[in-house]
Coordinates of C-alpha atoms and ligand atoms in Angstrom, one line a residue:
X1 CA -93.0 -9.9 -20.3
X2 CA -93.7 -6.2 -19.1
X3 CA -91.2 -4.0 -20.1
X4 CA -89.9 -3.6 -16.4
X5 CA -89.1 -6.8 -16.5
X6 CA -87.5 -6.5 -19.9
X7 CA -85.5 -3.6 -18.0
X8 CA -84.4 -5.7 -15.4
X9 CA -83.3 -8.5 -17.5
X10 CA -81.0 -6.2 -19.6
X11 CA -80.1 -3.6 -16.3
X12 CA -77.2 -2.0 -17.2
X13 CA -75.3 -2.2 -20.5
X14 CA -75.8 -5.4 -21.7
X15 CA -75.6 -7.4 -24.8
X16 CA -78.7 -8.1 -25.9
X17 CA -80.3 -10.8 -28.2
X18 CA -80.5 -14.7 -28.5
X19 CA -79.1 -15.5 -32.5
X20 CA -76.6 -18.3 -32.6
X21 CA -74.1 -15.5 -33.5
X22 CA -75.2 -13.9 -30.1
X23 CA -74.9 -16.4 -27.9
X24 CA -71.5 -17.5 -29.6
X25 CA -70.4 -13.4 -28.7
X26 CA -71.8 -13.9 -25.2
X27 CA -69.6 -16.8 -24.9
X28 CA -66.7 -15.3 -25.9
X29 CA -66.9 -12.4 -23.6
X30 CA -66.9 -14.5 -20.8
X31 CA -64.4 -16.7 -21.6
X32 CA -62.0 -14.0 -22.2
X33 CA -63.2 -11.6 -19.6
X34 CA -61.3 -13.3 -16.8
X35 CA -57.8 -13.1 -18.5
X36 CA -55.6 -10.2 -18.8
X37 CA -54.8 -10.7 -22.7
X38 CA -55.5 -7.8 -24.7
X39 CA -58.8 -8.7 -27.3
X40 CA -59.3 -6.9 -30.8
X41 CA -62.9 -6.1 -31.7
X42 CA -63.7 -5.9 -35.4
X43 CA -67.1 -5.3 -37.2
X44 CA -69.2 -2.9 -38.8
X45 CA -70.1 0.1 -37.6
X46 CA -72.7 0.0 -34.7
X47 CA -72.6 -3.4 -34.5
X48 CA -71.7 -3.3 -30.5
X49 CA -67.9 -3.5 -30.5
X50 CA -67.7 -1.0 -28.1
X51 CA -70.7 -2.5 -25.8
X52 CA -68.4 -5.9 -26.2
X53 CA -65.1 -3.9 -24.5
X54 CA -67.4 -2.3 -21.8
X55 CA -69.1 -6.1 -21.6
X56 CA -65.7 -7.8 -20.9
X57 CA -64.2 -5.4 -18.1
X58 CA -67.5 -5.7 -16.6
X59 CA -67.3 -9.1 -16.1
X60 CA -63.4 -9.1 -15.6
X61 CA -61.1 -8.9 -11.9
X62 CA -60.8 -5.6 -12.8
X63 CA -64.7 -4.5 -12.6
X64 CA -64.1 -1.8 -9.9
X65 CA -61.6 -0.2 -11.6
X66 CA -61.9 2.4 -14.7
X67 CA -63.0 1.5 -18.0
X68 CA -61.4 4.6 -20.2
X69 CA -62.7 4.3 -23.7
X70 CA -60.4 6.6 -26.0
X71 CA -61.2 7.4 -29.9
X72 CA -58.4 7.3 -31.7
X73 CA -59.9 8.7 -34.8
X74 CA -60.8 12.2 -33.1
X75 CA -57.0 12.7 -31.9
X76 CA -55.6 14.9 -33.7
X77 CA -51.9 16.7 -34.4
X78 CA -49.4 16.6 -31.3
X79 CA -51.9 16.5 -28.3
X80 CA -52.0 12.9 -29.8
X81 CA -49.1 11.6 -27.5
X82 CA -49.8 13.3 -24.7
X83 CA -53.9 12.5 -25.0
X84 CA -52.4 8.4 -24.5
X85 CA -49.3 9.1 -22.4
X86 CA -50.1 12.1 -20.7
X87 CA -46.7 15.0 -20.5
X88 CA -44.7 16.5 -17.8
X89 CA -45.4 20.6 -16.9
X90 CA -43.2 22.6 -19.7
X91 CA -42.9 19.4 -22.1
X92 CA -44.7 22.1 -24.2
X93 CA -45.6 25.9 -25.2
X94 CA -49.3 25.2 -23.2
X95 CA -48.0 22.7 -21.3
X96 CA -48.3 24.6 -18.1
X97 CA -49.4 21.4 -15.8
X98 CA -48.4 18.0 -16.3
X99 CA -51.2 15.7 -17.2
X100 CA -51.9 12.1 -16.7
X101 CA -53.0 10.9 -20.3
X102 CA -55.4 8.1 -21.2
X103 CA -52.7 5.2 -20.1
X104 CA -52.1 6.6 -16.5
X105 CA -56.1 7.5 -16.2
X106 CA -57.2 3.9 -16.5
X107 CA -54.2 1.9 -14.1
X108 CA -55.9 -0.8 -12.3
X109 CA -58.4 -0.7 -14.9
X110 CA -59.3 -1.3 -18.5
X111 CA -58.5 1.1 -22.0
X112 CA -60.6 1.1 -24.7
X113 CA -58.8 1.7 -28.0
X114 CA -61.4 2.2 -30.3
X115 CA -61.2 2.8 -34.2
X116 CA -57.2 1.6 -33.5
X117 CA -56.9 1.8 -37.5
X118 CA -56.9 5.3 -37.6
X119 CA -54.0 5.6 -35.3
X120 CA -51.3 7.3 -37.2
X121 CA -47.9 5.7 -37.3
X122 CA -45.5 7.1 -34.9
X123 CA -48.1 6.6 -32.3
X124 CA -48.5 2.5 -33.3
X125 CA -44.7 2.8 -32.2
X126 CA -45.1 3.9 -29.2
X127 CA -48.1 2.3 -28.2
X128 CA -45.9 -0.9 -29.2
X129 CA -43.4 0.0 -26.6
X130 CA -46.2 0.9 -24.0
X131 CA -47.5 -3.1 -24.7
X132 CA -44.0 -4.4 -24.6
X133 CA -42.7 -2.8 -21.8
X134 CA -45.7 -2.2 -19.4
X135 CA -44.9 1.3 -18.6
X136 CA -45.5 5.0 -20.3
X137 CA -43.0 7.8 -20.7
X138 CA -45.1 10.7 -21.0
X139 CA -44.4 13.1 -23.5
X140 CA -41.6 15.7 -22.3
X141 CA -40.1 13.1 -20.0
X142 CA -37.5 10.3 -20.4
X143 CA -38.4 8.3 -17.7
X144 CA -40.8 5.2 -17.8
X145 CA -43.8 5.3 -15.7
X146 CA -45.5 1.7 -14.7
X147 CA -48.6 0.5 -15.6
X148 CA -51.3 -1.8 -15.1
X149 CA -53.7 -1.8 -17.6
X150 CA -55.4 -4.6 -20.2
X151 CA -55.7 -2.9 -23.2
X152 CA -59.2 -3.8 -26.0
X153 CA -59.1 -2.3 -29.1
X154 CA -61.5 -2.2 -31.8
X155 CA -61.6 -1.2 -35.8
X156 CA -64.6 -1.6 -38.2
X157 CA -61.2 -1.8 -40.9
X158 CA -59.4 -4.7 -42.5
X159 CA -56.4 -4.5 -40.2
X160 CA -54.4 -6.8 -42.2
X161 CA -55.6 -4.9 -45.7
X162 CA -53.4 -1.8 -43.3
X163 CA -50.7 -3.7 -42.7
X164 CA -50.2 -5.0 -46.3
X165 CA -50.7 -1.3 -47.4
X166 CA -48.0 -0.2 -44.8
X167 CA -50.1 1.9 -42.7
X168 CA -50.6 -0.5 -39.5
X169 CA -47.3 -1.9 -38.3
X170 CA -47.4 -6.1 -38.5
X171 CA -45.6 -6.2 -35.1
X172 CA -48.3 -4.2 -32.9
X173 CA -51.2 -5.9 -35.3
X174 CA -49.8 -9.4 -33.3
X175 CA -49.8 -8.0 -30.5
X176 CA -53.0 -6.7 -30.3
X177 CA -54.9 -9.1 -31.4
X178 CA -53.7 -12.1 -29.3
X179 CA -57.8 -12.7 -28.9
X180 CA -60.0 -11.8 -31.0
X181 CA -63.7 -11.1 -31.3
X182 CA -65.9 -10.6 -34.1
X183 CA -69.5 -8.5 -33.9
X184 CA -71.7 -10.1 -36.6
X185 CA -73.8 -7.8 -38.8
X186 CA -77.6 -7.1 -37.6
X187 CA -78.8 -8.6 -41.0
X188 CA -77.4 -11.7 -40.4
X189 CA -79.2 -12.2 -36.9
X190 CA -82.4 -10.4 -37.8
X191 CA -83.9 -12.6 -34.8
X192 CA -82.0 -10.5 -32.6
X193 CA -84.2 -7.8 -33.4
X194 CA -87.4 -9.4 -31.7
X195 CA -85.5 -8.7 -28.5
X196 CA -83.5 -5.3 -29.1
X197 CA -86.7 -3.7 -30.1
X198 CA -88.7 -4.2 -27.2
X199 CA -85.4 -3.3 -25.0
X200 CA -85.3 -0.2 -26.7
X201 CA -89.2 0.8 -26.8
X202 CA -88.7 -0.5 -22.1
X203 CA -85.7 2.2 -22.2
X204 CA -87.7 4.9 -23.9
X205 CA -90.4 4.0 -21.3
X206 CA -88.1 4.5 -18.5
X207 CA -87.0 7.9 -19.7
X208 CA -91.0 8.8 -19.2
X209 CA -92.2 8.1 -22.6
X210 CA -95.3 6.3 -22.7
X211 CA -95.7 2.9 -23.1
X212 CA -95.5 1.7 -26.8
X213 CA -95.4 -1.7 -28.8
X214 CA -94.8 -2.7 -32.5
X215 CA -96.8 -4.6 -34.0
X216 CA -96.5 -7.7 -36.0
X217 CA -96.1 -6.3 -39.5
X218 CA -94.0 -3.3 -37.8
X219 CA -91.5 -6.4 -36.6
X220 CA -91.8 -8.1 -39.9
X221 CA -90.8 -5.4 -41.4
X222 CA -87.9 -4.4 -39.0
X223 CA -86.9 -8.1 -39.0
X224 CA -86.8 -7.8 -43.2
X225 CA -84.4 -4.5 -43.4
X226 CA -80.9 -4.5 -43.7
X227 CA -79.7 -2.4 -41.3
X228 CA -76.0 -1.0 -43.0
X229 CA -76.2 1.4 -39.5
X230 CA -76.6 -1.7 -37.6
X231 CA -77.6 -1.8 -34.0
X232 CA -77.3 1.9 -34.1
X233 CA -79.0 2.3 -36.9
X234 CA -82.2 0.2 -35.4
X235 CA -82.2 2.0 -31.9
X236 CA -82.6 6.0 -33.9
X237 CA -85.4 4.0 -36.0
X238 CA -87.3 2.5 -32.7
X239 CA -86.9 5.9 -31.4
X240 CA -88.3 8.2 -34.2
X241 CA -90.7 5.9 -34.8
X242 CA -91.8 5.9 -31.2
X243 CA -92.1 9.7 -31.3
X244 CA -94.0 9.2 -34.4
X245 CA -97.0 6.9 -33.2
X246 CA -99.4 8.8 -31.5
X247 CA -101.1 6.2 -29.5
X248 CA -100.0 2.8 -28.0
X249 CA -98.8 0.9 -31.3
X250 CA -96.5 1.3 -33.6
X251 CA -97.5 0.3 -37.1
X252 CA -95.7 -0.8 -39.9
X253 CA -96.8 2.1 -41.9
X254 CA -95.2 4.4 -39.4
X255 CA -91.2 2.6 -39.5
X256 CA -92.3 2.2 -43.4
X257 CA -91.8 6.3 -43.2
X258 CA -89.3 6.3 -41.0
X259 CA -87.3 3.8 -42.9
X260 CA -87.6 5.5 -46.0
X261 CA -86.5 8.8 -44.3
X262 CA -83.6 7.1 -42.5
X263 CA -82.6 5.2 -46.6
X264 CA -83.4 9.0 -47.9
X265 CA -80.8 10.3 -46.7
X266 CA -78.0 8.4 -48.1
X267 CA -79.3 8.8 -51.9
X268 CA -77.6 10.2 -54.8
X269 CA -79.0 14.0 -55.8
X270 CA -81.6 14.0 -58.3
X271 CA -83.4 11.1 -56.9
X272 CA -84.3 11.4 -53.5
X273 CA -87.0 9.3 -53.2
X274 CA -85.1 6.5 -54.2
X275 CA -82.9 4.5 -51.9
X276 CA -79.5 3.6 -52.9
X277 CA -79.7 -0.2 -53.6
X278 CA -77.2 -1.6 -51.4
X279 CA -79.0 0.1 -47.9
X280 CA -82.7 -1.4 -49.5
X281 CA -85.6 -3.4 -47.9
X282 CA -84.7 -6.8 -48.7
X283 CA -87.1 -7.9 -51.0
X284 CA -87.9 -11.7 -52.7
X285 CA -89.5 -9.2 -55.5
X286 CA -87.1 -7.9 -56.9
X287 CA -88.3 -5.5 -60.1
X288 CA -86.2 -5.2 -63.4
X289 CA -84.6 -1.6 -62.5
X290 CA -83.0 -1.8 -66.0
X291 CA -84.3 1.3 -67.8
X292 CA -81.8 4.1 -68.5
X293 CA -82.9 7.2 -69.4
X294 CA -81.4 9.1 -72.3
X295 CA -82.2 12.3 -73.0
X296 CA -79.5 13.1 -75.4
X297 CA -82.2 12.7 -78.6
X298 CA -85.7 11.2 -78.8
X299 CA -85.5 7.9 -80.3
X300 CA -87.4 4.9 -80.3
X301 CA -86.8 4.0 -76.6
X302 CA -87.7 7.1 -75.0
X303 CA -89.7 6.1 -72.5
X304 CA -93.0 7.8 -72.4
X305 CA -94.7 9.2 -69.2
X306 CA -96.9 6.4 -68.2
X307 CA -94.4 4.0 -68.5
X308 CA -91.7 6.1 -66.3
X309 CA -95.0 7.0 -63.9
X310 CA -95.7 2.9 -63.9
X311 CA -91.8 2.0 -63.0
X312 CA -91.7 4.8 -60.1
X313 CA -95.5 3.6 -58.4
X314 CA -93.8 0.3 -59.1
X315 CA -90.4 0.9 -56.9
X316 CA -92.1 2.8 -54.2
X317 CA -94.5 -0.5 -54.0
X318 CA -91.6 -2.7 -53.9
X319 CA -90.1 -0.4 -50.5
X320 CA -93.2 0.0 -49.1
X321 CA -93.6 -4.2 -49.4
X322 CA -96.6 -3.5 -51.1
X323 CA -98.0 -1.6 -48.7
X324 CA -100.4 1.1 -50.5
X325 CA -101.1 3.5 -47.5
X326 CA -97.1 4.5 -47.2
X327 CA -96.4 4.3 -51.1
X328 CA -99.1 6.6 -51.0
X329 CA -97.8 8.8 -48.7
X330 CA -94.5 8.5 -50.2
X331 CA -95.5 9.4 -53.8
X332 CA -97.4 12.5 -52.4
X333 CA -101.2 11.6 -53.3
X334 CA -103.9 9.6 -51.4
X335 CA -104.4 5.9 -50.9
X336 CA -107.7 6.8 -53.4
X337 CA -105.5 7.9 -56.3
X338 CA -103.0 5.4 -56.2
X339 CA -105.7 2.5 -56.7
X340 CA -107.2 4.6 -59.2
X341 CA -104.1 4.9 -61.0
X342 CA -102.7 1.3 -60.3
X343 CA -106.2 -0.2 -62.1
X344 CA -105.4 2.1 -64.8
X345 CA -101.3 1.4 -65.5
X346 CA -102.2 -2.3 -65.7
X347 CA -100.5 -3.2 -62.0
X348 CA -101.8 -5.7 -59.8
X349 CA -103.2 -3.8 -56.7
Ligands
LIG401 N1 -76.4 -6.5 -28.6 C1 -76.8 -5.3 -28.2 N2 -77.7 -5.2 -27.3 C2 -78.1 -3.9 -26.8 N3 -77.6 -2.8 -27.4 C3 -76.7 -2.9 -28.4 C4 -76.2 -4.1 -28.8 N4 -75.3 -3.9 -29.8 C5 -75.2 -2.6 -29.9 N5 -76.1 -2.0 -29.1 C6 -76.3 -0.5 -28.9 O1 -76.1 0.1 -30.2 C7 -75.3 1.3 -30.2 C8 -74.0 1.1 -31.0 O2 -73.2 0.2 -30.3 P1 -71.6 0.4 -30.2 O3 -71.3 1.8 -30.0 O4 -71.1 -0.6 -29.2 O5 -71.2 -0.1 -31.7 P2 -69.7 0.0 -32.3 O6 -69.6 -1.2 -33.1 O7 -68.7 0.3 -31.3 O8 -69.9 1.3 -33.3 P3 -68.7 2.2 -34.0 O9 -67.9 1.2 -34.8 O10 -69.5 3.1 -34.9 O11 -68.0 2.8 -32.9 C9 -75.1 1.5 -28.7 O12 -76.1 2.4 -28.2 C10 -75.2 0.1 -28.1 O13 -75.6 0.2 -26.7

């Protein structure tokens, strides 16, 4: 398949990939695309939550209208109300037009409450109200304002952990999640990744970079991560590592790097170079990690240089899947040296 085709097979924003858990989403959407109920979203972050709301007004009556996606984690202080329910001219000091709010903006159509956890409180009230009675009063006003609009919302947090802590109301928790929709982690549908990659190497393509591919061990190894950034998380790696590759493939050496950049980042000072366990390569081979270094006074245990040297080559080996060219690179000496000093620490090369 050409990656124009692979374009026009996935035109548009569409949820992409064939795992059982995919399939089972795809479903889902369409069943619950032609109703008017309201749907909560959970999952992890990047997991496609948000590609699920835009994926069920698009297939929904209401496909010609708006789709008005709101954050409800960057909404801050008082403009909160009026952001959702919009406010008359005067309802405050820099109030000096009326405004429609998010509510109003998308009638006819479809709003988007994402990251609904984060909403504070008073607003869950009034939202409730807004759910229960069809209709906004914007802030400023006292009269109620009609509205047709099926309302998705999404969270990446226990919602009923919330409500047993008192910070998400039980009543509009019900109400919003009449249907809901789970986004399943990218690790647990690594078969999906045969699919988004090459969607995401054809979109790159189509914004005029030249035509790439991974190859097999690149996909292995893609396939054998576990992606705590998710979807997300894989797209910025297919794209750095596309920028990366000089000429038409994409080697496993190259999202080794990349990879270990991306896991670098999220390490604890003092060790950058190792990445923290739970965001690792998943690995059959796992190596006892158990030394702990004590410096507090030289006793029998202190761990002498070769053996500390042995243990690090080790790791890196274990991240790079035994790959010696990017455990070189990542260790900071040539391919050369690291067999040399593999033959002589005693570890199988
Ligand atoms: N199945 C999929 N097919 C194609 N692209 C996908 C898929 N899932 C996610 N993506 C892409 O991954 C990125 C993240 O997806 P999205 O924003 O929908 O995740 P999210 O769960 O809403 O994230 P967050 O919780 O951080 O808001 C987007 O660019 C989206 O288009």
């Amino acid at each position: 398949m050409t990656s124009q085709d692979i374009l026009r097979r996935n035109s548009g924003v569409e949820i992409v990939g064939e795992s059982l858990a995919t399939r089972a989403l795809l479903k889902s959407v369409s069943r619950v695309a032609k109703f008017n109920s309201t749907v909560l979203i959970t999952g992890g972050s990047g997991t496609g939550k948000e590609l699920v709301a835009r994926q069920i007004h698009a297939k929904s009556p209401r496909t010609g209208e708006l789709f008005v996606p709101v954050d409800c984690a960057s909404m801050t202080g008082e403009l909160m109300a009026s952001q959702l329910f919009g406010h008359v001219k005067g309802a405050f000091t820099s109030a000096d037009q009326g405004s429609l709010g998010c509510f109003r903006a998308a009638d006819q159509g479809t709003i988007f409450l994402d990251e609904i956890g984060e909403l504070p409180l008073p607003l869950q009230a009034k939202l409730l109200r807004v759910i229960q009675e069809r209709a906004v009063v914007p802030v400023g006003s006292h009269q109620a304002i009609p509205v047709d609009v099926r309302i998705l919302a999404a969270t990446n947090r226990d919602l009923k952990q919330e409500m047993l802590a008192g910070r998400f109301r039980e009543d509009l928790y019900y109400r919003l999640s009449v249907i809901k929709i789970r986004t399943t982690p990218l690790s647990e549908r690594s078969e999906d990744i045969l699919i988004l990659a090459p969607q995401f190497l054809a979109e790159l393509e189509a914004e005029g970079h030249p035509r790439q591919q991974l190859n097999r061990a690149a996909m292995e190894l893609l396939q054998s991560y576990d992606w705590p950034g998710n979807v997300r998380e894989l797209k910025n790696v297919i794209e750095q590592a596309a920028v990366e590759s000089e000429g038409e493939w994409i080697t496993e050496e190259v999202v080794m790097s990349v990879l270990a950049n991306s896991v670098g980042e999220r390490v604890e000072l003092g060790n950058p170079r190792v990445p923290a366990e739970e965001h690792s390569v998943r690995s059959s081979h796992l190596l006892d990690s158990s030394v702990r270094l004590d410096y507090s006074a030289p006793n029998e245990t202190w761990p002498c240089l070769a053996e500390l040297e042995r243990l690090h080559i080790a790791h890196t080996l274990k991240h790079t899947y035994q790959n010696k060219s990017a455990a070189a690179r990542l260790l900071g000496i040539s391919r050369q040296a690291l067999l040399r000093k593999l033959a002589k620490l005693g570890i199988p090369g």
